[in-house]
Coordinates of C-alpha atoms in Angstrom, one line a residue:
X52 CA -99.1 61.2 -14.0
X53 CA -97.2 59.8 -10.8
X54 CA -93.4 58.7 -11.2
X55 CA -92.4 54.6 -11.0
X56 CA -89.1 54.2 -9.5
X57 CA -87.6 52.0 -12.1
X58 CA -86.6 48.0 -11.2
X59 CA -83.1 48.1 -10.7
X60 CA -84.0 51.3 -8.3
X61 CA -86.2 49.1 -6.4
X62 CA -83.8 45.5 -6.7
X63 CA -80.9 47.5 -5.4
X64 CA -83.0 49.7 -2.4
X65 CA -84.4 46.3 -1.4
X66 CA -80.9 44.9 -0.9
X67 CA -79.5 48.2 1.0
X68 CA -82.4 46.9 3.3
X69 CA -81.8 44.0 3.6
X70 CA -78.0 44.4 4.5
X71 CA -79.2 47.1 6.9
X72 CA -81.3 44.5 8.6
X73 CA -78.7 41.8 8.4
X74 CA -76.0 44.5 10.1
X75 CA -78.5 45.7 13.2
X76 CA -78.9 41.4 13.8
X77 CA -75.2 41.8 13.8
X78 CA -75.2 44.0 16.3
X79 CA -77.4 43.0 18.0
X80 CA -75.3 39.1 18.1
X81 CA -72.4 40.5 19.1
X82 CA -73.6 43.0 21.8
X83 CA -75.8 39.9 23.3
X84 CA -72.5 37.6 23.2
X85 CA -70.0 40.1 24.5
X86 CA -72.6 40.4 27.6
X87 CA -74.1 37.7 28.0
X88 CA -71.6 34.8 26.5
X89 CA -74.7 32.5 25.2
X90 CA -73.4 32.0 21.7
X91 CA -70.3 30.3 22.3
X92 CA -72.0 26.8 21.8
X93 CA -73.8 28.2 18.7
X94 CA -70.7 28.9 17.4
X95 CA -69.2 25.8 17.5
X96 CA -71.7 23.8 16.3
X97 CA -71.9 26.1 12.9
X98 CA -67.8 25.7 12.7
X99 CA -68.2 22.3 13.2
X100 CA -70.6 22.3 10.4
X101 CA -68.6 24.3 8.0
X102 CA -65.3 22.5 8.4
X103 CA -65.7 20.4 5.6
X104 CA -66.7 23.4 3.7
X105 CA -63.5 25.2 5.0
X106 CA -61.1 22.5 4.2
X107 CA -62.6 21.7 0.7
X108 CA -62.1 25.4 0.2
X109 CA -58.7 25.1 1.0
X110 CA -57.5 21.8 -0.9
X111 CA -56.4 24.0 -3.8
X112 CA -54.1 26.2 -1.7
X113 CA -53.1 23.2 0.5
X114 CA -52.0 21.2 -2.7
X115 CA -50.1 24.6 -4.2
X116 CA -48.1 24.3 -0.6
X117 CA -47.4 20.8 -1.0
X118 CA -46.3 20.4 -4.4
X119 CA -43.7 23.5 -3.8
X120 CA -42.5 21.9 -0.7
X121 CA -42.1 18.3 -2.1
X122 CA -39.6 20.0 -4.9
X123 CA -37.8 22.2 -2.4
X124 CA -37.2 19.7 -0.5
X125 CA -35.6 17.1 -3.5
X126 CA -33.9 19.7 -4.7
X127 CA -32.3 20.1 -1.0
X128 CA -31.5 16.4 -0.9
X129 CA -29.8 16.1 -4.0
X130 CA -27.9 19.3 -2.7
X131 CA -27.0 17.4 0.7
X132 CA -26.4 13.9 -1.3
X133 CA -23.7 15.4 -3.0
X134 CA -22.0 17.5 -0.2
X135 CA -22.4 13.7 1.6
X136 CA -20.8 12.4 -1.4
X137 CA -17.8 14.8 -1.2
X138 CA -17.2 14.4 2.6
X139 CA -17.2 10.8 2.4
X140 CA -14.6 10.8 -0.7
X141 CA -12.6 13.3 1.9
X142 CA -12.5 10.6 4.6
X143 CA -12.2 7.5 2.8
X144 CA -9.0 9.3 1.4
X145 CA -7.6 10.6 5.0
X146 CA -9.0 7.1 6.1
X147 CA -6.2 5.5 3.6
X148 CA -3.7 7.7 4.4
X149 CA -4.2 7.6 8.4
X150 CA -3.7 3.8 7.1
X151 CA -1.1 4.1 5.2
X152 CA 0.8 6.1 8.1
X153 CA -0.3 3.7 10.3
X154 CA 1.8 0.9 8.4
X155 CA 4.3 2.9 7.8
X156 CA 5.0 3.9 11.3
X157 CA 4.1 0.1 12.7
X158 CA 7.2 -0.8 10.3
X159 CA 9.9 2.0 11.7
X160 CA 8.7 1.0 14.8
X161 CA 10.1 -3.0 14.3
X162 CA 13.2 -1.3 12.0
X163 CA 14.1 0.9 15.2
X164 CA 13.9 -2.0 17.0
X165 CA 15.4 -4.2 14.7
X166 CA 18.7 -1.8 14.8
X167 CA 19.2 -2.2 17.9
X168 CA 19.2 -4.9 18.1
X169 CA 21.9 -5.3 15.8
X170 CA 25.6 -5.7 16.2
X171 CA 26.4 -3.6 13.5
X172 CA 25.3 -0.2 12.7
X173 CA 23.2 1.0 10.1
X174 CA 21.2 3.3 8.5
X175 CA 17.4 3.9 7.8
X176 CA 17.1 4.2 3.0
X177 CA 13.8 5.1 1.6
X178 CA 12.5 3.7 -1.5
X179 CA 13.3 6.2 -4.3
X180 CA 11.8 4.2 -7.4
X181 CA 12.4 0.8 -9.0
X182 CA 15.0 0.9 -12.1
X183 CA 13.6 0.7 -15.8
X184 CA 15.2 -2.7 -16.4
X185 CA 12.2 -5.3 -16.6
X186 CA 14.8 -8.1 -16.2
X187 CA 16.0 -6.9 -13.0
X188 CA 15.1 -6.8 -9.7
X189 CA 16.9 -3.7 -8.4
X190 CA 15.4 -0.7 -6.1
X191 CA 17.0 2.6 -5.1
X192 CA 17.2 4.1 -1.9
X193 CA 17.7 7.6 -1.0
X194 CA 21.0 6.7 0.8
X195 CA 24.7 7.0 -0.9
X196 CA 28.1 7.5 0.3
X197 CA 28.1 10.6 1.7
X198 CA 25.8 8.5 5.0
X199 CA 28.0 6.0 5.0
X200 CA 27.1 3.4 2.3
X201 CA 29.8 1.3 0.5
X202 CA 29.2 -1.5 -1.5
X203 CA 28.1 -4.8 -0.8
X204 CA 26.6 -4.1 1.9
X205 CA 23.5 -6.0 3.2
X206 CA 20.1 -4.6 3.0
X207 CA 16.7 -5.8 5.3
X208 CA 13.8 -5.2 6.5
X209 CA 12.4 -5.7 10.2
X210 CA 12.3 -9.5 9.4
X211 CA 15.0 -10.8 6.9
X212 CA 17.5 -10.3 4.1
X213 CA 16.3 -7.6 1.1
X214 CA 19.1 -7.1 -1.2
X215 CA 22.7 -5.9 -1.4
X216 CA 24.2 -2.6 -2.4
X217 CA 25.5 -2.8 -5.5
X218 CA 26.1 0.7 -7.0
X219 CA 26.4 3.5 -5.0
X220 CA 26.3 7.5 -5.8
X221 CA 26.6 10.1 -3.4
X222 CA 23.2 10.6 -2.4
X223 CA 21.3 7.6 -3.5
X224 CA 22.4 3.3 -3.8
X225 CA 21.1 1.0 -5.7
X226 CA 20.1 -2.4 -4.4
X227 CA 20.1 -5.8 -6.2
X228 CA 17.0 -7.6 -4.4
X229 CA 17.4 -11.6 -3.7
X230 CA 15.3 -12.6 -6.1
X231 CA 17.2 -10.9 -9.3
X232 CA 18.9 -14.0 -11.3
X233 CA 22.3 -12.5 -10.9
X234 CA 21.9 -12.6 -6.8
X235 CA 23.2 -15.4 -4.6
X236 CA 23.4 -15.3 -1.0
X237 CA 25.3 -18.0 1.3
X238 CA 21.9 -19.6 3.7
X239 CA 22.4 -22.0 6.9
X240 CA 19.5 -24.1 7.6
X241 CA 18.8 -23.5 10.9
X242 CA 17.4 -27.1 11.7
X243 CA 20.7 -29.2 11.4
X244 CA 23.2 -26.4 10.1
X245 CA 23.3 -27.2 6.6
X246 CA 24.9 -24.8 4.4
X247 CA 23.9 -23.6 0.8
X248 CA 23.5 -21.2 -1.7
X249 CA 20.3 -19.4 -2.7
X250 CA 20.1 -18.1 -6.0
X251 CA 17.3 -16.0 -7.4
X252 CA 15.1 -16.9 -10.3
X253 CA 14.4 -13.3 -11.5
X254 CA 10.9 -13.7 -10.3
X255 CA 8.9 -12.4 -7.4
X256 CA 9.4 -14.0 -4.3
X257 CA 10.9 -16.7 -5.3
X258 CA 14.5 -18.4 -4.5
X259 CA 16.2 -21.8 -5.6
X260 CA 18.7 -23.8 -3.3
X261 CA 20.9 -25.3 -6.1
X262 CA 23.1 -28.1 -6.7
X263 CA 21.9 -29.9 -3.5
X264 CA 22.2 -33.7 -3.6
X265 CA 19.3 -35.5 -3.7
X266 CA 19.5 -36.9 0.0
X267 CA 20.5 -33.6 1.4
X268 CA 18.5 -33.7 4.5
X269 CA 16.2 -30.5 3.8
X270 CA 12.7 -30.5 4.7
X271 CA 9.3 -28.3 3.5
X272 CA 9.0 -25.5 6.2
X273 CA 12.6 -25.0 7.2
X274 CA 14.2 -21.8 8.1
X275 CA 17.3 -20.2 5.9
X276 CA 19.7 -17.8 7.8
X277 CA 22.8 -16.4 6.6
X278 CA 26.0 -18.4 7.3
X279 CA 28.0 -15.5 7.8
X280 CA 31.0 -17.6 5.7
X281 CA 31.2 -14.7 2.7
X282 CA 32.2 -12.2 5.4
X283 CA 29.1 -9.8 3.9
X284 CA 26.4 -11.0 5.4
X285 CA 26.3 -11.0 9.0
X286 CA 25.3 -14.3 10.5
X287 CA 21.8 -15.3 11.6
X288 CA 19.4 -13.1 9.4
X289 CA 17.0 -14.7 8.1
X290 CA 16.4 -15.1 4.6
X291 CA 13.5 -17.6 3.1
X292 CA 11.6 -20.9 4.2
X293 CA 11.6 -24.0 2.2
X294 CA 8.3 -24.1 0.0
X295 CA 8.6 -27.0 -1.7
X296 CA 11.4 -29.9 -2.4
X297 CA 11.3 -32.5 -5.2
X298 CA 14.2 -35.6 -5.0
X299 CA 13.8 -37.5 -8.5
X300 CA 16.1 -40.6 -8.3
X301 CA 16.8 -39.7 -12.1
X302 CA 17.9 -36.2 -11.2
X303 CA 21.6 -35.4 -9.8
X304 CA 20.6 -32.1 -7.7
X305 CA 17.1 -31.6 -5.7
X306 CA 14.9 -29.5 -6.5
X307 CA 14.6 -26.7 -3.9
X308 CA 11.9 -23.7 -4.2
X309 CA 12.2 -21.2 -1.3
X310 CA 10.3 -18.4 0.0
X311 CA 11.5 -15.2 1.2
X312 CA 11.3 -14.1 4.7
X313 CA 11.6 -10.3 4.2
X314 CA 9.4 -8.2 1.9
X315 CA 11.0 -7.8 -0.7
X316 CA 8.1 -6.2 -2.9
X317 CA 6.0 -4.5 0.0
X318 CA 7.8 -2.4 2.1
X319 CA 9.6 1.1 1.4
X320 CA 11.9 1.8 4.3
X321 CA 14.9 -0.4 4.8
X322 CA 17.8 -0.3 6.7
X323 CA 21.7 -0.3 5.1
X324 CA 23.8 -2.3 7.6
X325 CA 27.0 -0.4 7.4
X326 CA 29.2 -3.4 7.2
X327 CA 32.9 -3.7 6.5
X328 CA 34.3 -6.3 4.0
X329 CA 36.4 -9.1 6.4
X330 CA 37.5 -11.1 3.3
X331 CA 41.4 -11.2 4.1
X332 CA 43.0 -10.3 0.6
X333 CA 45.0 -13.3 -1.5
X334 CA 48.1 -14.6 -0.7
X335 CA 50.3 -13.2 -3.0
X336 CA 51.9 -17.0 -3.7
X337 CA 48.0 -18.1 -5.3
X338 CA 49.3 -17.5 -8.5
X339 CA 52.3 -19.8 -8.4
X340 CA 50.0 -22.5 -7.0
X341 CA 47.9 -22.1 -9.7
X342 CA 50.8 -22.5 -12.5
X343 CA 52.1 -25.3 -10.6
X344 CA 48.5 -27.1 -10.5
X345 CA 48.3 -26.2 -14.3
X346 CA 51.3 -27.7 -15.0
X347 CA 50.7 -31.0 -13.4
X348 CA 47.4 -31.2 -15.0
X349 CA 49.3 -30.4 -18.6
X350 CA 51.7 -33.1 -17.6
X351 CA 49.1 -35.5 -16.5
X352 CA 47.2 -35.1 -19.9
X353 CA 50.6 -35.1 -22.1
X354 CA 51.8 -38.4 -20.6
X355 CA 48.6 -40.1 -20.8
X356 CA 48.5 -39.1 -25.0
X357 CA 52.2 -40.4 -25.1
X358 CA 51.6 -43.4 -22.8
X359 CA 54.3 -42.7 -21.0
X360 CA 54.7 -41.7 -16.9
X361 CA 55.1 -38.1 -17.5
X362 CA 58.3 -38.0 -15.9
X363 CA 60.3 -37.5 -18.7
X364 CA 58.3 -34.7 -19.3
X365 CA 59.9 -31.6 -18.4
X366 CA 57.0 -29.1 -18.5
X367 CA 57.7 -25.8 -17.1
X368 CA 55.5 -23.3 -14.6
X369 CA 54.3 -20.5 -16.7
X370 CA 56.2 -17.9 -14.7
X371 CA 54.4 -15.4 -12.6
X372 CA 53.2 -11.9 -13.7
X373 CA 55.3 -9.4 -13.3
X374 CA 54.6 -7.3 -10.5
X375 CA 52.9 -4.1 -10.8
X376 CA 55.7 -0.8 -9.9
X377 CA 54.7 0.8 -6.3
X378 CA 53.1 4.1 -7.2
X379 CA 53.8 7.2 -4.3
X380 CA 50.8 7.9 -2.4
X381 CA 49.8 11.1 -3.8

């Protein structure tokens, strides 16, 4: 009885044949193409046939690499966005402060130049804070009497009249601005040499020229300067323009609205003219003038209730205070 090599024998001897056949054409190939170099255009025409093969074979990979880049990437610009973000919040802030400085130094600049040109000296404040008071209009300044400041003394800005010193400590001052309702300043209009008072209204930039006549000869758009006549205020700074005048025929006193030159609600250095008061002091005879006017008016008034002349009136001066005992300088 003669032995069968089972099928799978045969199947898998047939295939170690095959590959054995399929190796020596291998071989074969590559020893005839390292020698003779006649299969290069073979070769491209059968990798030019399987590209579309190759690339469709590749799609999945490909589409792996793309998906993880495209999120890498978002997830990079989202990172940058927000370092972008943070830089420009950086420079917009060092933008307004290089701004800010800017200003500030554009204004001691015209102050410096504004002191000098000044006959008087005086000294540079900065803004401390604005008092509590809502009714007010005061600021203080970081300047008191141990730099020189009295009060009374004027207060500007590169371009006109601020305030006055009216409290002063020994490192700080506080300053009643010309637009507080308690604040009056003597003004020359520079045009024909009028003279006035400006009072304050208690409101922002804003200042009223009262008790004007009707015909004073005062025009929109004319220029305030100090007189100089309170012996404070040296002559010649400038304080507001004329903003609008209203003469009713019904009225006794114009209506006068002025402007402020200076700014009085923007700036934060100022300068503290270090002024002297020149108001000579009272004669010491005032008083007895006064009783003697008092009496005439008292006399006046009695024989006009009496009907007579008054001259048989004998109405006697109040007599004058008594005077206050020298005290030894200490």
């Amino acid at each position: 009885m003669e032995y069968s090599p089972p099928p799978l024998f045969k199947q898998g001897a047939s295939a170690r044949a095959k590959m054995v056949f399929f190796a020596l054409i291998a071989l074969v190939l590559l020893g005839v193409d390292s020698h003779m170099r006649s299969l290069a255009v073979v070769r491209q025409v059968i990798s030019t046939a399987l590209y579309p093969l190759q690339v469709v074979a590749l799609a999945p990979r490909d589409a792996l690499y793309y998906v993880g880049d495209y999120f890498t990437s978002l997830s990079d610009i989202k990172t940058e966005n927000e370092k972008l973000k943070q830089q420009q919040t950086l420079n917009a802030r060092t933008l307004q402060q290089g701004q800010q400085l800017l200003a500030e130094n554009t204004q001691l600049r015209e102050l410096l130049g504004t002191s000098e040109r000044l006959p008087v000296k005086s000294v540079l404040g900065e803004i401390l804070y604005d008092t509590r008071d809502a009714f007010t209009r005061k600021i203080v300044l970081d300047r008191g009497t141990q730099h020189g400041v009295a009060l009374g003394q004027p207060v500007i800005d590169h371009v006109g009249v601020v305030g006055q010193v009216t409290r002063v400590f020994p490192f700080s001052s506080e300053v009643t601005l010309l637009t507080d309702k308690n604040q009056a300043i003597p003004v020359q209009v520079v045009r024909n040499g009028l003279r006035s008072v400006a009072y304050g209204r208690g409101q922002s930039n804003v200042l009223d020229l009262r008790f004007m006549p009707t015909n004073a000869d005062i025009q929109k758009g004319d220029v305030l300067v100090t007189s100089g006549i309170d012996g404070i205020y040296p002559p010649g700074l400038a304080v507001a323009t004329v903003a609008q005048v209203e003469n009713k025929s019904v009225d006794s006193f114009a209506r006068i609205i002025c402007q402020p030159t200076a700014g009085i609600d923007r700036n934060r250095q100022l300068l503290i003219l270090l002024t002297e008061n020149k108001l000579e002091p009272r004669a010491a005879d005032d008083t007895k003038d006064k009783n003697a006017k008092m009496a005439g008016i008292l006399r006046h008034a009695a024989s006009r209730t009496n009907g007579t002349s008054g001259k048989g009136i004998d109405l006697q001066p109040a007599p004058p205070p008594p005077a206050q005992p020298a005290t030894a300088p200490r």
